[in-house]
mmCIF file with all atom_site columns, C-alpha atoms in Angstrom:
data_model
loop_
_atom_site.group_PDB
_atom_site.id
_atom_site.type_symbol
_atom_site.label_atom_id
_atom_site.label_alt_id
_atom_site.label_comp_id
_atom_site.label_asym_id
_atom_site.label_entity_id
_atom_site.label_seq_id
_atom_site.pdbx_PDB_ins_code
_atom_site.Cartn_x
_atom_site.Cartn_y
_atom_site.Cartn_z
_atom_site.occupancy
_atom_site.B_iso_or_equiv
_atom_site.pdbx_formal_charge
_atom_site.auth_seq_id
_atom_site.auth_comp_id
_atom_site.auth_asym_id
_atom_site.auth_atom_id
_atom_site.pdbx_PDB_model_num
ATOM 1   C CA . UNK A 1 1   ? 83.134 143.060 -103.744 1.00 47.00 ? 1197 UNK A CA 1
ATOM 2   C CA . UNK A 1 2   ? 82.117 145.202 -106.721 1.00 49.00 ? 1198 UNK A CA 1
ATOM 3   C CA . UNK A 1 3   ? 79.471 147.929 -106.712 1.00 50.00 ? 1199 UNK A CA 1
ATOM 4   C CA . UNK A 1 4   ? 77.135 145.562 -108.535 1.00 48.00 ? 1200 UNK A CA 1
ATOM 5   C CA . UNK A 1 5   ? 77.680 142.912 -105.854 1.00 46.00 ? 1201 UNK A CA 1
ATOM 6   C CA . UNK A 1 6   ? 76.861 145.430 -103.147 1.00 45.00 ? 1202 UNK A CA 1
ATOM 7   C CA . UNK A 1 7   ? 73.656 146.410 -104.919 1.00 46.00 ? 1203 UNK A CA 1
ATOM 8   C CA . UNK A 1 8   ? 72.393 142.891 -105.316 1.00 44.00 ? 1204 UNK A CA 1
ATOM 9   C CA . UNK A 1 9   ? 73.722 139.942 -103.391 1.00 41.00 ? 1205 UNK A CA 1
ATOM 10  C CA . UNK A 1 10  ? 72.457 136.418 -103.917 1.00 38.00 ? 1206 UNK A CA 1
ATOM 11  C CA . UNK A 1 11  ? 70.281 136.819 -100.815 1.00 41.00 ? 1207 UNK A CA 1
ATOM 12  C CA . UNK A 1 12  ? 68.765 140.003 -102.272 1.00 43.00 ? 1208 UNK A CA 1
ATOM 13  C CA . UNK A 1 13  ? 67.961 138.176 -105.486 1.00 40.00 ? 1209 UNK A CA 1
ATOM 14  C CA . UNK A 1 14  ? 66.164 135.409 -103.594 1.00 35.00 ? 1210 UNK A CA 1
ATOM 15  C CA . UNK A 1 15  ? 64.251 137.957 -101.505 1.00 39.00 ? 1211 UNK A CA 1
ATOM 16  C CA . UNK A 1 16  ? 63.263 139.930 -104.590 1.00 40.00 ? 1212 UNK A CA 1
ATOM 17  C CA . UNK A 1 17  ? 62.144 136.804 -106.417 1.00 38.00 ? 1213 UNK A CA 1
ATOM 18  C CA . UNK A 1 18  ? 59.901 135.793 -103.567 1.00 37.00 ? 1214 UNK A CA 1
ATOM 19  C CA . UNK A 1 19  ? 58.404 139.223 -102.839 1.00 41.00 ? 1215 UNK A CA 1
ATOM 20  C CA . UNK A 1 20  ? 56.086 141.396 -104.905 1.00 40.00 ? 1216 UNK A CA 1
ATOM 21  C CA . UNK A 1 21  ? 56.871 141.417 -108.610 1.00 37.00 ? 1217 UNK A CA 1
ATOM 22  C CA . UNK A 1 22  ? 59.086 144.376 -109.389 1.00 42.00 ? 1218 UNK A CA 1
ATOM 23  C CA . UNK A 1 23  ? 58.754 146.546 -112.434 1.00 45.00 ? 1219 UNK A CA 1
ATOM 24  C CA . UNK A 1 24  ? 61.452 145.374 -114.815 1.00 50.00 ? 1220 UNK A CA 1
ATOM 25  C CA . UNK A 1 25  ? 64.212 147.857 -115.421 1.00 51.00 ? 1221 UNK A CA 1
ATOM 26  C CA . UNK A 1 26  ? 65.498 147.982 -118.971 1.00 55.00 ? 1222 UNK A CA 1
ATOM 27  C CA . UNK A 1 27  ? 68.854 146.296 -119.470 1.00 55.00 ? 1223 UNK A CA 1
ATOM 28  C CA . UNK A 1 28  ? 71.926 148.492 -119.706 1.00 53.00 ? 1224 UNK A CA 1
ATOM 29  C CA . UNK A 1 29  ? 72.465 147.476 -123.331 1.00 60.00 ? 1225 UNK A CA 1
ATOM 30  C CA . UNK A 1 30  ? 68.834 148.037 -124.332 1.00 67.00 ? 1226 UNK A CA 1
ATOM 31  C CA . UNK A 1 31  ? 68.314 151.075 -126.583 1.00 73.00 ? 1227 UNK A CA 1
ATOM 32  C CA . UNK A 1 32  ? 66.802 154.133 -124.942 1.00 78.00 ? 1228 UNK A CA 1
ATOM 33  C CA . UNK A 1 33  ? 64.284 154.482 -127.751 1.00 82.00 ? 1229 UNK A CA 1
ATOM 34  C CA . UNK A 1 34  ? 61.943 151.910 -129.250 1.00 85.00 ? 1230 UNK A CA 1
ATOM 35  C CA . UNK A 1 35  ? 63.126 150.403 -132.520 1.00 88.00 ? 1231 UNK A CA 1
ATOM 36  C CA . UNK A 1 36  ? 60.265 151.937 -134.536 1.00 93.00 ? 1232 UNK A CA 1
ATOM 37  C CA . UNK A 1 37  ? 61.123 155.373 -133.154 1.00 92.00 ? 1233 UNK A CA 1
ATOM 38  C CA . UNK A 1 38  ? 64.786 154.881 -134.034 1.00 91.00 ? 1234 UNK A CA 1
ATOM 39  C CA . UNK A 1 39  ? 63.846 153.824 -137.562 1.00 95.00 ? 1235 UNK A CA 1
ATOM 40  C CA . UNK A 1 40  ? 61.798 157.012 -137.917 1.00 96.00 ? 1236 UNK A CA 1
ATOM 41  C CA . UNK A 1 41  ? 64.637 159.187 -136.624 1.00 95.00 ? 1237 UNK A CA 1
ATOM 42  C CA . UNK A 1 42  ? 67.152 157.509 -138.930 1.00 95.00 ? 1238 UNK A CA 1
ATOM 43  C CA . UNK A 1 43  ? 64.808 157.950 -141.873 1.00 97.00 ? 1239 UNK A CA 1
ATOM 44  C CA . UNK A 1 44  ? 64.386 161.635 -141.038 1.00 97.00 ? 1240 UNK A CA 1
ATOM 45  C CA . UNK A 1 45  ? 68.178 161.963 -140.785 1.00 97.00 ? 1241 UNK A CA 1
ATOM 46  C CA . UNK A 1 46  ? 68.636 160.440 -144.254 1.00 97.00 ? 1242 UNK A CA 1
ATOM 47  C CA . UNK A 1 47  ? 66.197 162.970 -145.735 1.00 97.00 ? 1243 UNK A CA 1
ATOM 48  C CA . UNK A 1 48  ? 68.047 165.811 -144.007 1.00 97.00 ? 1244 UNK A CA 1
ATOM 49  C CA . UNK A 1 49  ? 71.414 164.563 -145.201 1.00 97.00 ? 1245 UNK A CA 1
ATOM 50  C CA . UNK A 1 50  ? 70.197 164.155 -148.786 1.00 97.00 ? 1246 UNK A CA 1
ATOM 51  C CA . UNK A 1 51  ? 68.736 167.671 -148.719 1.00 97.00 ? 1247 UNK A CA 1
ATOM 52  C CA . UNK A 1 52  ? 72.088 169.201 -147.770 1.00 97.00 ? 1248 UNK A CA 1
ATOM 53  C CA . UNK A 1 53  ? 73.242 169.386 -151.393 1.00 96.00 ? 1249 UNK A CA 1
ATOM 54  C CA . UNK A 1 54  ? 70.268 171.492 -152.468 1.00 96.00 ? 1250 UNK A CA 1
ATOM 55  C CA . UNK A 1 55  ? 69.822 173.571 -149.314 1.00 97.00 ? 1251 UNK A CA 1
ATOM 56  C CA . UNK A 1 56  ? 72.660 173.300 -146.764 1.00 97.00 ? 1252 UNK A CA 1
ATOM 57  C CA . UNK A 1 57  ? 71.277 175.962 -144.416 1.00 97.00 ? 1253 UNK A CA 1
ATOM 58  C CA . UNK A 1 58  ? 67.875 174.274 -144.221 1.00 97.00 ? 1254 UNK A CA 1
ATOM 59  C CA . UNK A 1 59  ? 69.506 170.862 -143.723 1.00 97.00 ? 1255 UNK A CA 1
ATOM 60  C CA . UNK A 1 60  ? 71.454 172.161 -140.724 1.00 97.00 ? 1256 UNK A CA 1
ATOM 61  C CA . UNK A 1 61  ? 68.322 173.752 -139.304 1.00 98.00 ? 1257 UNK A CA 1
ATOM 62  C CA . UNK A 1 62  ? 66.390 170.502 -139.723 1.00 98.00 ? 1258 UNK A CA 1
ATOM 63  C CA . UNK A 1 63  ? 69.258 168.545 -138.153 1.00 97.00 ? 1259 UNK A CA 1
ATOM 64  C CA . UNK A 1 64  ? 69.127 170.877 -135.158 1.00 97.00 ? 1260 UNK A CA 1
ATOM 65  C CA . UNK A 1 65  ? 65.376 170.269 -134.836 1.00 97.00 ? 1261 UNK A CA 1
ATOM 66  C CA . UNK A 1 66  ? 65.812 166.500 -135.130 1.00 97.00 ? 1262 UNK A CA 1
ATOM 67  C CA . UNK A 1 67  ? 68.500 166.373 -132.442 1.00 95.00 ? 1263 UNK A CA 1
ATOM 68  C CA . UNK A 1 68  ? 66.285 168.545 -130.244 1.00 96.00 ? 1264 UNK A CA 1
ATOM 69  C CA . UNK A 1 69  ? 63.395 166.077 -130.770 1.00 96.00 ? 1265 UNK A CA 1
ATOM 70  C CA . UNK A 1 70  ? 65.593 163.133 -129.777 1.00 93.00 ? 1266 UNK A CA 1
ATOM 71  C CA . UNK A 1 71  ? 66.845 164.892 -126.638 1.00 92.00 ? 1267 UNK A CA 1
ATOM 72  C CA . UNK A 1 72  ? 63.293 165.807 -125.645 1.00 94.00 ? 1268 UNK A CA 1
ATOM 73  C CA . UNK A 1 73  ? 62.202 162.197 -126.107 1.00 92.00 ? 1269 UNK A CA 1
ATOM 74  C CA . UNK A 1 74  ? 65.066 161.010 -123.881 1.00 88.00 ? 1270 UNK A CA 1
ATOM 75  C CA . UNK A 1 75  ? 64.219 163.627 -121.275 1.00 90.00 ? 1271 UNK A CA 1
ATOM 76  C CA . UNK A 1 76  ? 60.564 162.565 -121.281 1.00 89.00 ? 1272 UNK A CA 1
ATOM 77  C CA . UNK A 1 77  ? 61.623 158.934 -120.836 1.00 82.00 ? 1273 UNK A CA 1
ATOM 78  C CA . UNK A 1 78  ? 63.715 159.854 -117.810 1.00 84.00 ? 1274 UNK A CA 1
ATOM 79  C CA . UNK A 1 79  ? 60.891 161.987 -116.376 1.00 88.00 ? 1275 UNK A CA 1
ATOM 80  C CA . UNK A 1 80  ? 58.439 159.069 -116.649 1.00 84.00 ? 1276 UNK A CA 1
ATOM 81  C CA . UNK A 1 81  ? 60.849 156.818 -114.779 1.00 79.00 ? 1277 UNK A CA 1
ATOM 82  C CA . UNK A 1 82  ? 61.439 159.515 -112.178 1.00 82.00 ? 1278 UNK A CA 1
ATOM 83  C CA . UNK A 1 83  ? 57.705 160.062 -111.627 1.00 85.00 ? 1279 UNK A CA 1
ATOM 84  C CA . UNK A 1 84  ? 57.173 156.312 -111.340 1.00 79.00 ? 1280 UNK A CA 1
ATOM 85  C CA . UNK A 1 85  ? 59.737 156.132 -108.555 1.00 78.00 ? 1281 UNK A CA 1
ATOM 86  C CA . UNK A 1 86  ? 58.231 159.111 -106.744 1.00 80.00 ? 1282 UNK A CA 1
ATOM 87  C CA . UNK A 1 87  ? 54.775 157.554 -107.005 1.00 81.00 ? 1283 UNK A CA 1
ATOM 88  C CA . UNK A 1 88  ? 56.061 154.345 -105.412 1.00 75.00 ? 1284 UNK A CA 1
ATOM 89  C CA . UNK A 1 89  ? 57.290 156.369 -102.455 1.00 76.00 ? 1285 UNK A CA 1
ATOM 90  C CA . UNK A 1 90  ? 54.260 158.603 -101.998 1.00 78.00 ? 1286 UNK A CA 1
ATOM 91  C CA . UNK A 1 91  ? 52.912 156.393 -99.228  1.00 74.00 ? 1287 UNK A CA 1
ATOM 92  C CA . UNK A 1 92  ? 55.818 157.072 -96.905  1.00 79.00 ? 1288 UNK A CA 1
ATOM 93  C CA . UNK A 1 93  ? 59.466 156.346 -96.401  1.00 83.00 ? 1289 UNK A CA 1
ATOM 94  C CA . UNK A 1 94  ? 60.727 153.818 -98.980  1.00 83.00 ? 1290 UNK A CA 1
ATOM 95  C CA . UNK A 1 95  ? 62.287 150.613 -97.722  1.00 84.00 ? 1291 UNK A CA 1
ATOM 96  C CA . UNK A 1 96  ? 65.924 149.782 -98.310  1.00 88.00 ? 1292 UNK A CA 1
ATOM 97  C CA . UNK A 1 97  ? 64.754 147.245 -100.891 1.00 88.00 ? 1293 UNK A CA 1
ATOM 98  C CA . UNK A 1 98  ? 62.794 149.954 -102.727 1.00 83.00 ? 1294 UNK A CA 1
ATOM 99  C CA . UNK A 1 99  ? 65.858 152.190 -102.701 1.00 86.00 ? 1295 UNK A CA 1
ATOM 100 C CA . UNK A 1 100 ? 68.102 149.372 -103.937 1.00 89.00 ? 1296 UNK A CA 1
ATOM 101 C CA . UNK A 1 101 ? 65.702 148.698 -106.788 1.00 84.00 ? 1297 UNK A CA 1
ATOM 102 C CA . UNK A 1 102 ? 65.538 152.403 -107.633 1.00 83.00 ? 1298 UNK A CA 1
ATOM 103 C CA . UNK A 1 103 ? 69.323 152.659 -107.699 1.00 89.00 ? 1299 UNK A CA 1
ATOM 104 C CA . UNK A 1 104 ? 69.502 149.672 -110.041 1.00 87.00 ? 1300 UNK A CA 1
ATOM 105 C CA . UNK A 1 105 ? 67.006 151.338 -112.380 1.00 82.00 ? 1301 UNK A CA 1
ATOM 106 C CA . UNK A 1 106 ? 68.971 154.574 -112.357 1.00 84.00 ? 1302 UNK A CA 1
ATOM 107 C CA . UNK A 1 107 ? 72.206 152.664 -112.961 1.00 88.00 ? 1303 UNK A CA 1
ATOM 108 C CA . UNK A 1 108 ? 70.670 150.871 -115.969 1.00 84.00 ? 1304 UNK A CA 1
ATOM 109 C CA . UNK A 1 109 ? 69.349 154.147 -117.371 1.00 81.00 ? 1305 UNK A CA 1
ATOM 110 C CA . UNK A 1 110 ? 72.720 155.838 -116.789 1.00 84.00 ? 1306 UNK A CA 1
ATOM 111 C CA . UNK A 1 111 ? 74.614 153.010 -118.482 1.00 83.00 ? 1307 UNK A CA 1
ATOM 112 C CA . UNK A 1 112 ? 72.236 153.145 -121.431 1.00 80.00 ? 1308 UNK A CA 1
ATOM 113 C CA . UNK A 1 113 ? 72.896 156.886 -121.750 1.00 80.00 ? 1309 UNK A CA 1
ATOM 114 C CA . UNK A 1 114 ? 76.622 156.258 -121.835 1.00 81.00 ? 1310 UNK A CA 1
ATOM 115 C CA . UNK A 1 115 ? 76.239 153.856 -124.758 1.00 76.00 ? 1311 UNK A CA 1
ATOM 116 C CA . UNK A 1 116 ? 75.015 156.650 -127.016 1.00 68.00 ? 1312 UNK A CA 1
#
């Protein structure tokens, strides 16, 4: 049995489908950033790259700032997910089903990070 099988058996899937609707976790192959945000970042990168010829030092400084912006955005995304999980558990000890769902969400987020 694989780790994925242990996390969600067929019985778990039936139980989940019949219980309260769960918040959908993004798929592992889904981008971490919205497409419009990625378009903006890519556009900003093109401007930086084109500016290198005229002002290499400034281009590197702007590249540093852009990468910092992207990392902050990713960190904020993780923090929102983390706070959402903590909020779900604020009423007491989470059930095994809640923990299984949380682990699946973390796994999806982790796998998405590794696709960068």
